[in-house]
XYZ file of C-alpha atoms in Angstrom:
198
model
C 79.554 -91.439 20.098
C 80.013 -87.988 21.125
C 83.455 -86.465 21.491
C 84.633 -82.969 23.309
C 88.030 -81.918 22.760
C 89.476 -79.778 25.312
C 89.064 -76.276 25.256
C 92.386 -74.977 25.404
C 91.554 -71.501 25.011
C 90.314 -71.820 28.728
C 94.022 -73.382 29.779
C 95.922 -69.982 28.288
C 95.507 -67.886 31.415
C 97.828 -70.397 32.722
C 100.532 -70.119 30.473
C 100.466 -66.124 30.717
C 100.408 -66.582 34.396
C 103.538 -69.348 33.938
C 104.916 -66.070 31.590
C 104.754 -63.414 33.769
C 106.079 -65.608 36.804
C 109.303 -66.309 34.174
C 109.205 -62.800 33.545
C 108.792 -62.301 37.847
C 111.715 -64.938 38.352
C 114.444 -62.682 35.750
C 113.250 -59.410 37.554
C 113.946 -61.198 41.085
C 117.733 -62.594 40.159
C 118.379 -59.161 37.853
C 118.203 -57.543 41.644
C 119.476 -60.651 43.581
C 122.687 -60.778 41.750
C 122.995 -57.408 39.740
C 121.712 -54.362 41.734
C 120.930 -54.714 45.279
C 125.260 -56.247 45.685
C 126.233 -52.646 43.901
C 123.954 -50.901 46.188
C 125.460 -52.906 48.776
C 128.925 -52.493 47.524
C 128.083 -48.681 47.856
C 126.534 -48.646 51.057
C 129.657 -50.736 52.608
C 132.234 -48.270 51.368
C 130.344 -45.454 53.162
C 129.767 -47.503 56.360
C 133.658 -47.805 56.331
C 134.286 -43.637 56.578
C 133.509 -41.821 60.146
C 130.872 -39.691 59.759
C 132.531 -36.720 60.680
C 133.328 -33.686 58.207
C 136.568 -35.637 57.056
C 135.256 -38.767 56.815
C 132.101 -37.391 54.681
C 134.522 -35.573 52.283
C 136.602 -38.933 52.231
C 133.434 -40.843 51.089
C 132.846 -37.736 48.318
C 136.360 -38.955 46.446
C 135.909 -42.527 47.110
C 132.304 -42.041 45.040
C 133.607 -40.071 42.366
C 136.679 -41.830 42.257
C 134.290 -45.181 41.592
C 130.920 -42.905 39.551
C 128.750 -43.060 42.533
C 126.717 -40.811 43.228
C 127.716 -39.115 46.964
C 124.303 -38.707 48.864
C 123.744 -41.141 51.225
C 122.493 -44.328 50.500
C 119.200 -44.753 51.296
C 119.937 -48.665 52.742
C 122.337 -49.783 55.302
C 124.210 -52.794 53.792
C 122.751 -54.907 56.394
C 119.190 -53.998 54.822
C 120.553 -54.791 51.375
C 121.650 -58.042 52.409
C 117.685 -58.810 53.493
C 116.555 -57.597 50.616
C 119.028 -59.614 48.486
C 117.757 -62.686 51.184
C 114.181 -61.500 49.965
C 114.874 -61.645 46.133
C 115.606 -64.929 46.074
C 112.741 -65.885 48.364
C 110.375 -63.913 45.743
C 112.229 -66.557 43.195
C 111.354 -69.599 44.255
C 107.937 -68.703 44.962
C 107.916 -67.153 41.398
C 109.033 -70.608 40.116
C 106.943 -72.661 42.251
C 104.112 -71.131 41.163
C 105.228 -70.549 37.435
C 106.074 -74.567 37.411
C 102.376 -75.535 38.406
C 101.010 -72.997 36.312
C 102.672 -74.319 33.024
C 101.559 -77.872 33.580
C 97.688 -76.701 34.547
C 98.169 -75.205 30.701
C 100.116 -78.197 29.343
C 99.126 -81.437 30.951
C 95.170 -80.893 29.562
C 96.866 -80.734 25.672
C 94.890 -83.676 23.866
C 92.581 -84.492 26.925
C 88.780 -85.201 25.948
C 85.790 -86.809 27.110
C 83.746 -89.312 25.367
C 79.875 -89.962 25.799
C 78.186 -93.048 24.365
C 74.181 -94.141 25.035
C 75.932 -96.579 27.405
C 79.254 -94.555 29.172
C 81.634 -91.800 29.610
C 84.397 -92.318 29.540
C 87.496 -89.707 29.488
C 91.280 -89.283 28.146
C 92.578 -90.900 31.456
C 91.191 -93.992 30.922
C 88.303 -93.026 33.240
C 85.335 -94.568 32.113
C 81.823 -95.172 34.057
C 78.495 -97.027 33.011
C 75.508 -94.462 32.586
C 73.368 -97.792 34.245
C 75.357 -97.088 37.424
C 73.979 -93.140 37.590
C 72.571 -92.105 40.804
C 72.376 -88.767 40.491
C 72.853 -85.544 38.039
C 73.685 -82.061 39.802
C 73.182 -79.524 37.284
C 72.917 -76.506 39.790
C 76.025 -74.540 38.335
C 75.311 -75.737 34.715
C 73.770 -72.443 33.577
C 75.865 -70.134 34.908
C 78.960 -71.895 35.242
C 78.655 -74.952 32.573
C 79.896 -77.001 35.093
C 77.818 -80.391 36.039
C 78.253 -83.301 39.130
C 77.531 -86.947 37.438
C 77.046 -89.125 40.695
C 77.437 -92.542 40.136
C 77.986 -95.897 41.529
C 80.982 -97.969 41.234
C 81.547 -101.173 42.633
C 79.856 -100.099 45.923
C 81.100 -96.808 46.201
C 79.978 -93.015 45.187
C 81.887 -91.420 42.776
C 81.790 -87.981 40.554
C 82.606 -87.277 36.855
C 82.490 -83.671 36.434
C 81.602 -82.472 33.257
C 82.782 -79.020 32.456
C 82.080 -76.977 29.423
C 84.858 -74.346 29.779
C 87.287 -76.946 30.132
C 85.706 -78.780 26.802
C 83.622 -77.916 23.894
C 80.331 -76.545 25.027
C 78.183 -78.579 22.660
C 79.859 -81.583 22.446
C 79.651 -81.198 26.372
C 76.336 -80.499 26.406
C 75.429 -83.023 24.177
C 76.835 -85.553 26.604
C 74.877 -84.398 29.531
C 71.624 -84.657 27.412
C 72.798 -88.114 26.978
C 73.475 -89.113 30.456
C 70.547 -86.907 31.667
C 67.658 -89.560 29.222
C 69.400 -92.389 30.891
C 68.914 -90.848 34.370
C 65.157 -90.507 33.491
C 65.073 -94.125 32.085
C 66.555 -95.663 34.851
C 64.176 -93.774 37.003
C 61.058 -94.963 35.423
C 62.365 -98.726 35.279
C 62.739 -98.078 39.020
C 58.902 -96.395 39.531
C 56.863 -99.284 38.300
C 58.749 -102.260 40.709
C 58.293 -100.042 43.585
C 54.709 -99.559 43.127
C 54.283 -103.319 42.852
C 55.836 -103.177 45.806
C 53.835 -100.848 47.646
């Protein structure tokens, strides 16, 4: 029996991608609830003075009077209130994507595949006879380690893929070898009957 373990240096990106969406999610609510409502706080107060030369030199004590700084601000409070809309928009994207992101990294933890002369079989509780291969698409296995086992259960097609990022390389690779002998004895059980045939 040949076991691969997952790989779980391959599932990290995901948890620095969960990370920096965390990280994405404090950033958001810091604005949400900390600084766009002062900015907004600011830009109300000047919205309430005329802008005429009193009302301008009213605003300059009521921003001193509170440590703001008097220029203009650069948003209308309507804006702000978007923005603020906006933050919290940015959040739950942040944490949709942050959620699925730390269960692509943590749901794998303890997966493997197992490979026998007679099935595959998986951590799921997957398992397929090599006797019911059809098939063996190797086409991204060099450059991608990544391999199609077709087979044929209970009348209909399915796939195991076999995936040596996901799992350790040799004891991946070792498993394809395996499936890929039965593949060639099945075949040549098949040849002879079909030449009788003929």
């Amino acid at each position: 029996m040949i076991r691969a373990e997952v790989e779980l240096s391959f599932f990290r990106r995901f948890l620095w991608i969960a990370i920096a969406c965390l990280a994405g999610t404090g950033w958001c609510l810091l604005d949400a609830q900390v600084t766009y409502p002062r900015k907004r706080e600011i830009a109300q107060s000047y919205e309430s003075f005329p802008q005429t030369a009193e009302g301008i030199q009213q605003w300059e004590k009521e921003a001193e009077k509170n440590g703001w700084i008097p220029d203009a601000p650069e948003k209308s409070s309507r804006e702000l209130e978007v923005s603020i809309l906006n933050q919290y928009i940015l959040m739950a994207a942040s944490i949709s994507v942050g959620l699925v992101m730390f269960f692509k990294w943590y749901l794998p933890r303890g997966s493997w595949i197992e490979g026998t002369e007679d099935e595959i079989r998986d951590s799921s509780g997957r398992t397929f006879a090599l006797t019911s291969l059809v098939e063996i698409d190797r086409h991204r296995w060099e450059e991608k380690g990544i391999a199609v086992l077709r087979f044929n259960h209970e009348g209909r097609n399915q796939k195991f893929v076999l995936d040596d990022f996901k799992y350790q390389r040799e004891a991946t690779g070792k498993i394809l070898e395996q499936a890929e002998k039965k593949l060639e004895s099945l075949i040549r059980e098949v040849q002879p009957k079909t030449e009788k045939v003929v």
